[in-house]
């Protein structure tokens, strides 16, 4: 397991670091449903969720209200996780307001049973039931440097 970013599990070995070993981490992806961007599966507070778009242009990670309702139903998000409302601009220039919730743990499962984990991540909930789920810069900045290997269809973390 590789821990990353602020809010890591309390350990002098991982606190404030992005890399704790020399192993290579590879995150498999597909390019379905995204207009060509990598699509990955991650876990939010222990729930596996498919079809997250690896979106380097998104400032914040976002989920649809449908996924939010599922997380609430399964007790993975509560009212205590509510951070507030924020305004966001989208790729077309439109502005909308979304509720923001704190996700305690995001797990990015990589090949070979390896995992990348980030803690205490703000996630915007889009009102649109069919809104795409975006893995944004607020997660990516906490991860080790990465590159996309299209031949193997993996995102490689150094």
Coordinates of N, CA and C in Angstrom, one line a residue:
X1 N 0.8 -1.2 0.0 CA 0.0 0.0 0.0 C 0.9 1.2 0.0
X2 N 0.5 2.2 -0.8 CA 1.2 3.5 -0.8 C 0.2 4.5 -0.3
X3 N 0.6 5.2 0.7 CA -0.2 6.3 1.3 C 0.3 7.6 0.7
X4 N -0.6 8.6 0.6 CA -0.2 9.8 -0.1 C -1.0 11.0 0.5
X5 N -0.3 12.1 0.5 CA -0.9 13.4 0.7 C -1.3 13.7 2.2
X6 N -1.8 14.9 2.4 CA -2.2 15.4 3.7 C -3.3 14.5 4.3
X7 N -3.2 14.3 5.6 CA -4.3 13.5 6.2 C -4.0 12.0 6.1
X8 N -2.7 11.6 5.9 CA -2.4 10.2 5.8 C -2.6 9.6 7.2
X9 N -2.6 8.3 7.2 CA -2.7 7.5 8.4 C -1.5 8.0 9.3
X10 N -1.6 8.1 10.6 CA -0.6 8.6 11.4 C 0.6 7.6 11.5
X11 N 1.6 7.9 10.7 CA 2.8 7.1 10.7 C 4.0 7.9 10.3
X12 N 5.1 7.8 11.0 CA 6.2 8.6 10.6 C 6.8 8.1 9.3
X13 N 6.5 6.9 8.9 CA 7.0 6.3 7.7 C 6.3 6.9 6.5
X14 N 5.0 7.3 6.6 CA 4.3 7.7 5.5 C 3.9 9.2 5.5
X15 N 3.9 9.8 6.7 CA 3.4 11.2 6.9 C 4.1 12.2 5.9
X16 N 3.3 12.8 5.1 CA 3.8 13.8 4.2 C 4.6 13.3 3.0
X17 N 4.6 12.0 2.7 CA 5.4 11.5 1.6 C 4.4 11.0 0.5
X18 N 5.0 10.9 -0.7 CA 4.2 10.4 -1.8 C 4.7 9.0 -2.2
X19 N 5.9 8.6 -1.8 CA 6.4 7.3 -2.2 C 7.1 6.7 -1.0
X20 N 6.8 5.5 -0.7 CA 7.4 4.8 0.4 C 8.2 3.6 0.1
X21 N 8.1 3.2 -1.2 CA 8.9 2.0 -1.7 C 9.3 2.2 -3.1
X22 N 10.0 1.3 -3.7 CA 10.5 1.4 -5.0 C 9.7 0.6 -6.0
X23 N 8.5 0.1 -5.6 CA 7.7 -0.7 -6.5 C 7.0 0.2 -7.5
X24 N 6.7 -0.3 -8.6 CA 5.9 0.4 -9.6 C 4.4 0.1 -9.5
X25 N 3.6 1.1 -9.5 CA 2.2 0.9 -9.3 C 1.6 1.2 -10.7
X26 N 0.7 0.3 -11.1 CA 0.0 0.4 -12.4 C -1.5 0.3 -12.2
X27 N -2.2 1.4 -12.6 CA -3.6 1.5 -12.5 C -4.2 1.1 -13.9
X28 N -4.9 0.0 -14.1 CA -5.5 -0.3 -15.3 C -6.7 0.7 -15.7
X29 N -6.8 0.9 -17.0 CA -7.9 1.8 -17.4 C -8.5 1.3 -18.7
X30 N -9.7 1.8 -19.0 CA -10.3 1.6 -20.3 C -10.6 3.0 -20.9
X31 N -11.0 3.1 -22.1 CA -11.4 4.4 -22.7 C -12.8 4.4 -23.0
X32 N -13.7 3.6 -22.4 CA -15.1 3.6 -22.7 C -15.8 4.8 -22.0
X33 N -16.8 5.2 -22.7 CA -17.7 6.3 -22.1 C -17.1 7.6 -21.8
X34 N -15.9 7.9 -22.2 CA -15.3 9.1 -21.8 C -14.8 10.0 -22.9
X35 N -15.0 9.7 -24.1 CA -14.5 10.6 -25.1 C -13.0 10.5 -25.3
X36 N -12.4 9.4 -24.8 CA -11.0 9.2 -25.0 C -10.2 9.3 -23.7
X37 N -10.7 9.8 -22.6 CA -10.0 9.9 -21.4 C -10.0 8.6 -20.7
X38 N -8.9 8.3 -19.9 CA -8.9 7.0 -19.2 C -10.0 6.9 -18.2
X39 N -10.6 5.8 -18.1 CA -11.7 5.5 -17.1 C -11.2 4.4 -16.2
X40 N -11.3 4.7 -14.9 CA -10.8 3.8 -13.8 C -11.8 3.4 -12.8
X41 N -11.5 2.4 -12.0 CA -12.3 2.0 -10.9 C -11.6 2.4 -9.6
X42 N -12.3 3.0 -8.7 CA -11.7 3.3 -7.4 C -12.6 3.0 -6.3
X43 N -12.2 3.1 -5.0 CA -13.1 2.9 -3.9 C -13.2 4.2 -3.1
X44 N -14.4 4.5 -2.8 CA -14.7 5.7 -1.9 C -15.3 5.1 -0.6
X45 N -14.5 5.4 0.5 CA -15.0 4.9 1.8 C -15.3 3.4 1.8
X46 N -14.5 2.6 1.0 CA -14.7 1.2 1.0 C -15.7 0.7 -0.1
X47 N -16.4 1.5 -0.8 CA -17.3 1.1 -1.9 C -16.6 1.2 -3.2
X48 N -16.6 0.1 -4.0 CA -15.9 0.1 -5.3 C -16.9 0.8 -6.3
X49 N -16.3 1.8 -7.0 CA -17.1 2.5 -8.0 C -16.4 2.5 -9.3
X50 N -17.0 2.1 -10.4 CA -16.4 2.0 -11.7 C -16.8 3.3 -12.5
X51 N -16.1 3.5 -13.6 CA -16.4 4.6 -14.5 C -16.0 6.0 -14.0
X52 N -14.9 6.1 -13.2 CA -14.4 7.4 -12.9 C -13.5 7.8 -14.1
X53 N -13.7 9.0 -14.6 CA -12.9 9.6 -15.6 C -11.6 10.2 -15.0
X54 N -10.5 9.8 -15.4 CA -9.2 10.4 -15.0 C -9.1 11.7 -15.7
X55 N -9.5 12.8 -15.0 CA -9.7 14.1 -15.6 C -8.7 15.1 -15.1
X56 N -7.6 15.3 -15.8 CA -6.5 16.2 -15.4 C -7.0 17.6 -15.5
X57 N -8.1 17.9 -16.1 CA -8.6 19.3 -16.2 C -9.6 19.6 -15.1
X58 N -10.0 18.6 -14.3 CA -11.0 18.8 -13.2 C -10.3 19.2 -12.0
X59 N -10.7 20.4 -11.4 CA -10.0 20.8 -10.1 C -10.4 19.9 -9.0
X60 N -11.6 19.5 -8.9 CA -12.1 18.6 -7.8 C -12.7 17.4 -8.3
X61 N -12.6 16.3 -7.5 CA -13.3 15.1 -7.8 C -14.8 15.2 -7.6
X62 N -15.5 14.6 -8.5 CA -17.0 14.8 -8.4 C -17.7 13.4 -8.6
X63 N -18.8 13.3 -8.0 CA -19.7 12.1 -8.2 C -21.1 12.5 -8.6
X64 N -21.9 11.6 -9.2 CA -23.3 11.9 -9.5 C -24.1 11.8 -8.2
X65 N -25.3 12.4 -8.2 CA -26.2 12.3 -7.1 C -26.6 10.8 -6.9
X66 N -26.6 10.1 -8.0 CA -27.0 8.6 -7.9 C -26.0 7.9 -7.0
X67 N -24.7 8.1 -7.3 CA -23.6 7.5 -6.5 C -23.6 8.0 -5.1
X68 N -23.9 9.3 -4.9 CA -24.0 9.8 -3.6 C -25.1 9.1 -2.8
X69 N -26.3 8.9 -3.4 CA -27.4 8.3 -2.7 C -27.0 6.9 -2.3
X70 N -26.3 6.2 -3.2 CA -25.8 4.8 -2.8 C -24.9 4.8 -1.7
X71 N -24.0 5.8 -1.6 CA -23.0 5.9 -0.5 C -23.7 6.2 0.8
X72 N -24.8 7.0 0.7 CA -25.6 7.4 1.9 C -26.3 6.1 2.4
X73 N -27.0 5.4 1.5 CA -27.7 4.2 1.8 C -26.9 3.2 2.5
X74 N -25.6 3.1 2.0 CA -24.7 2.1 2.6 C -24.0 2.6 3.8
X75 N -24.3 3.8 4.3 CA -23.7 4.3 5.5 C -22.2 4.8 5.3
X76 N -21.8 5.1 4.1 CA -20.5 5.5 3.8 C -20.3 7.0 3.8
X77 N -21.4 7.7 3.7 CA -21.4 9.2 3.8 C -22.5 9.6 4.7
X78 N -22.3 10.5 5.7 CA -23.3 10.9 6.6 C -23.4 12.5 6.5
X79 N -24.4 13.0 7.2 CA -24.5 14.5 7.3 C -23.2 15.1 7.9
X80 N -22.5 14.4 8.8 CA -21.3 14.9 9.4 C -20.2 15.1 8.4
X81 N -20.3 14.5 7.2 CA -19.2 14.6 6.2 C -19.5 15.8 5.3
X82 N -20.6 16.5 5.5 CA -20.9 17.7 4.7 C -19.9 18.8 5.0
X83 N -19.3 19.4 3.9 CA -18.3 20.5 4.0 C -19.0 21.8 3.7
X84 N -19.9 21.9 2.7 CA -20.5 23.1 2.3 C -20.9 23.1 0.9
X85 N -21.3 24.2 0.4 CA -21.7 24.4 -1.1 C -20.6 25.2 -1.7
X86 N -20.3 24.8 -3.0 CA -19.3 25.5 -3.8 C -19.8 25.7 -5.2
X87 N -19.3 26.8 -5.8 CA -19.6 27.0 -7.2 C -18.5 26.5 -8.1
X88 N -18.9 25.9 -9.2 CA -17.9 25.3 -10.1 C -18.2 25.7 -11.5
X89 N -17.2 25.9 -12.3 CA -17.4 26.2 -13.7 C -17.0 24.9 -14.5
X90 N -17.8 24.5 -15.5 CA -17.5 23.3 -16.3 C -16.7 23.6 -17.5
X91 N -16.5 22.6 -18.3 CA -15.7 22.8 -19.5 C -16.3 23.6 -20.6
X92 N -17.7 23.8 -20.5 CA -18.4 24.6 -21.5 C -18.5 26.1 -21.0
X93 N -18.0 26.4 -19.8 CA -18.1 27.7 -19.2 C -19.3 27.9 -18.3
X94 N -20.2 26.9 -18.2 CA -21.3 27.1 -17.3 C -20.9 27.0 -15.9
X95 N -21.7 27.7 -15.0 CA -21.4 27.7 -13.6 C -22.6 27.0 -12.8
X96 N -22.2 26.1 -11.9 CA -23.3 25.5 -11.1 C -22.8 25.4 -9.7
X97 N -23.7 25.1 -8.8 CA -23.4 25.0 -7.4 C -23.6 23.5 -7.0
X98 N -22.6 23.0 -6.2 CA -22.7 21.6 -5.8 C -22.4 21.5 -4.3
X99 N -23.1 20.5 -3.6 CA -22.7 20.2 -2.3 C -21.4 19.5 -2.3
X100 N -20.6 19.7 -1.3 CA -19.3 19.1 -1.1 C -19.2 18.3 0.2
X101 N -18.8 17.0 0.0 CA -18.6 16.1 1.2 C -17.2 15.6 1.3
X102 N -16.8 15.4 2.5 CA -15.5 14.8 2.8 C -15.5 13.3 2.7
X103 N -14.7 12.8 1.8 CA -14.5 11.3 1.7 C -13.3 10.9 2.6
X104 N -13.5 10.1 3.5 CA -12.4 9.7 4.5 C -11.3 9.0 3.8
X105 N -11.6 8.1 2.8 CA -10.5 7.3 2.2 C -10.9 7.1 0.7
X106 N -9.9 7.3 -0.1 CA -10.0 6.9 -1.5 C -8.9 5.9 -1.8
X107 N -9.3 4.8 -2.3 CA -8.4 3.7 -2.6 C -8.3 3.5 -4.1
X108 N -7.1 3.6 -4.7 CA -6.9 3.3 -6.1 C -6.3 2.0 -6.2
X109 N -7.0 1.0 -6.6 CA -6.5 -0.4 -6.7 C -5.6 -0.6 -8.0
X110 N -4.4 -1.0 -7.8 CA -3.5 -1.2 -8.9 C -3.2 -2.6 -9.2
X111 N -2.6 -2.9 -10.3 CA -2.2 -4.3 -10.6 C -1.4 -4.9 -9.5
X112 N -1.5 -6.3 -9.4 CA -0.7 -7.0 -8.4 C -1.1 -6.8 -7.0
X113 N -2.4 -6.4 -6.8 CA -2.9 -6.2 -5.4 C -2.4 -5.0 -4.7
X114 N -1.6 -4.1 -5.4 CA -1.1 -2.9 -4.8 C -2.2 -1.8 -4.7
X115 N -2.1 -0.9 -3.8 CA -3.1 0.2 -3.7 C -2.4 1.5 -3.4
X116 N -3.0 2.5 -3.9 CA -2.7 3.9 -3.6 C -3.9 4.4 -2.7
X117 N -3.6 5.1 -1.6 CA -4.6 5.6 -0.7 C -4.4 7.0 -0.4
X118 N -5.5 7.8 -0.5 CA -5.6 9.2 -0.1 C -6.7 9.3 1.0
X119 N -6.5 10.3 1.9 CA -7.4 10.5 3.0 C -7.9 11.9 3.0
X120 N -9.2 12.0 3.5 CA -9.8 13.3 3.7 C -9.9 14.1 2.5
X121 N -10.6 13.6 1.5 CA -10.7 14.3 0.2 C -12.1 14.9 0.0
X122 N -12.1 16.1 -0.4 CA -13.4 16.8 -0.7 C -13.9 16.3 -2.1
X123 N -15.2 16.0 -2.2 CA -15.8 15.5 -3.4 C -17.1 16.3 -3.6
X124 N -17.3 16.8 -4.8 CA -18.5 17.5 -5.2 C -19.6 16.5 -5.6
X125 N -20.8 16.8 -5.3 CA -21.9 15.9 -5.7 C -22.7 16.7 -6.7
X126 N -22.7 16.2 -7.9 CA -23.4 16.8 -9.1 C -24.9 16.4 -9.0
X127 N -25.8 17.4 -9.2 CA -27.2 17.1 -9.1 C -27.7 16.2 -10.2
X128 N -27.1 16.3 -11.3 CA -27.5 15.5 -12.5 C -27.2 14.0 -12.2
X129 N -28.3 13.2 -12.3 CA -28.1 11.7 -12.0 C -27.1 11.1 -13.0
X130 N -27.0 11.6 -14.2 CA -26.2 11.0 -15.2 C -24.8 11.7 -15.3
X131 N -24.5 12.6 -14.4 CA -23.3 13.3 -14.5 C -22.1 12.4 -14.5
X132 N -21.1 12.6 -15.3 CA -19.9 11.8 -15.2 C -19.2 12.0 -13.9
X133 N -18.6 10.9 -13.4 CA -17.8 11.0 -12.2 C -16.3 11.3 -12.6
X134 N -15.8 12.3 -12.0 CA -14.4 12.8 -12.4 C -13.5 12.6 -11.2
X135 N -12.3 12.0 -11.5 CA -11.2 12.0 -10.5 C -10.4 13.2 -10.9
X136 N -10.4 14.2 -10.0 CA -9.7 15.4 -10.3 C -8.4 15.7 -9.6
X137 N -7.9 16.9 -9.8 CA -6.6 17.3 -9.3 C -6.5 17.3 -7.8
X138 N -7.6 17.4 -7.1 CA -7.4 17.3 -5.6 C -7.0 16.0 -5.1
X139 N -7.1 14.9 -6.0 CA -6.6 13.6 -5.7 C -5.3 13.4 -6.4
X140 N -5.2 13.8 -7.7 CA -4.0 13.6 -8.5 C -2.8 14.3 -7.9
X141 N -2.9 15.4 -7.3 CA -1.8 16.2 -6.7 C -1.2 15.5 -5.5
X142 N -2.0 14.6 -4.9 CA -1.5 13.8 -3.7 C -0.8 12.5 -4.1
X143 N -0.9 12.2 -5.4 CA -0.3 10.9 -5.9 C 1.1 11.1 -6.4
X144 N 1.9 10.0 -6.5 CA 3.2 10.2 -7.1 C 3.1 10.5 -8.6
X145 N 4.1 11.1 -9.2 CA 4.2 11.4 -10.6 C 3.7 10.2 -11.4
X146 N 3.0 10.5 -12.5 CA 2.5 9.3 -13.3 C 2.5 9.6 -14.8
X147 N 2.4 8.6 -15.5 CA 2.3 8.7 -17.0 C 1.3 7.7 -17.5
X148 N 0.8 7.9 -18.7 CA -0.2 7.0 -19.3 C 0.5 6.1 -20.3
X149 N 0.4 4.8 -20.1 CA 0.9 3.8 -21.1 C -0.2 3.3 -21.9
X150 N -0.4 3.8 -23.1 CA -1.6 3.4 -23.9 C -1.5 2.0 -24.4
X151 N -0.3 1.5 -24.6 CA -0.1 0.1 -25.1 C -0.6 -0.9 -24.1
X152 N -0.2 -0.7 -22.8 CA -0.7 -1.6 -21.8 C -2.0 -1.2 -21.1
X153 N -2.5 0.0 -21.5 CA -3.7 0.5 -20.9 C -3.6 0.6 -19.4
X154 N -2.5 1.2 -18.9 CA -2.3 1.5 -17.5 C -1.8 2.9 -17.3
X155 N -2.1 3.4 -16.1 CA -1.5 4.7 -15.7 C -0.4 4.2 -14.7
X156 N 0.9 4.6 -15.0 CA 2.0 4.1 -14.3 C 2.5 5.2 -13.3
X157 N 2.5 4.8 -12.0 CA 3.0 5.7 -11.0 C 4.5 5.4 -10.7
X158 N 5.3 6.5 -10.6 CA 6.7 6.3 -10.4 C 7.1 6.3 -8.9

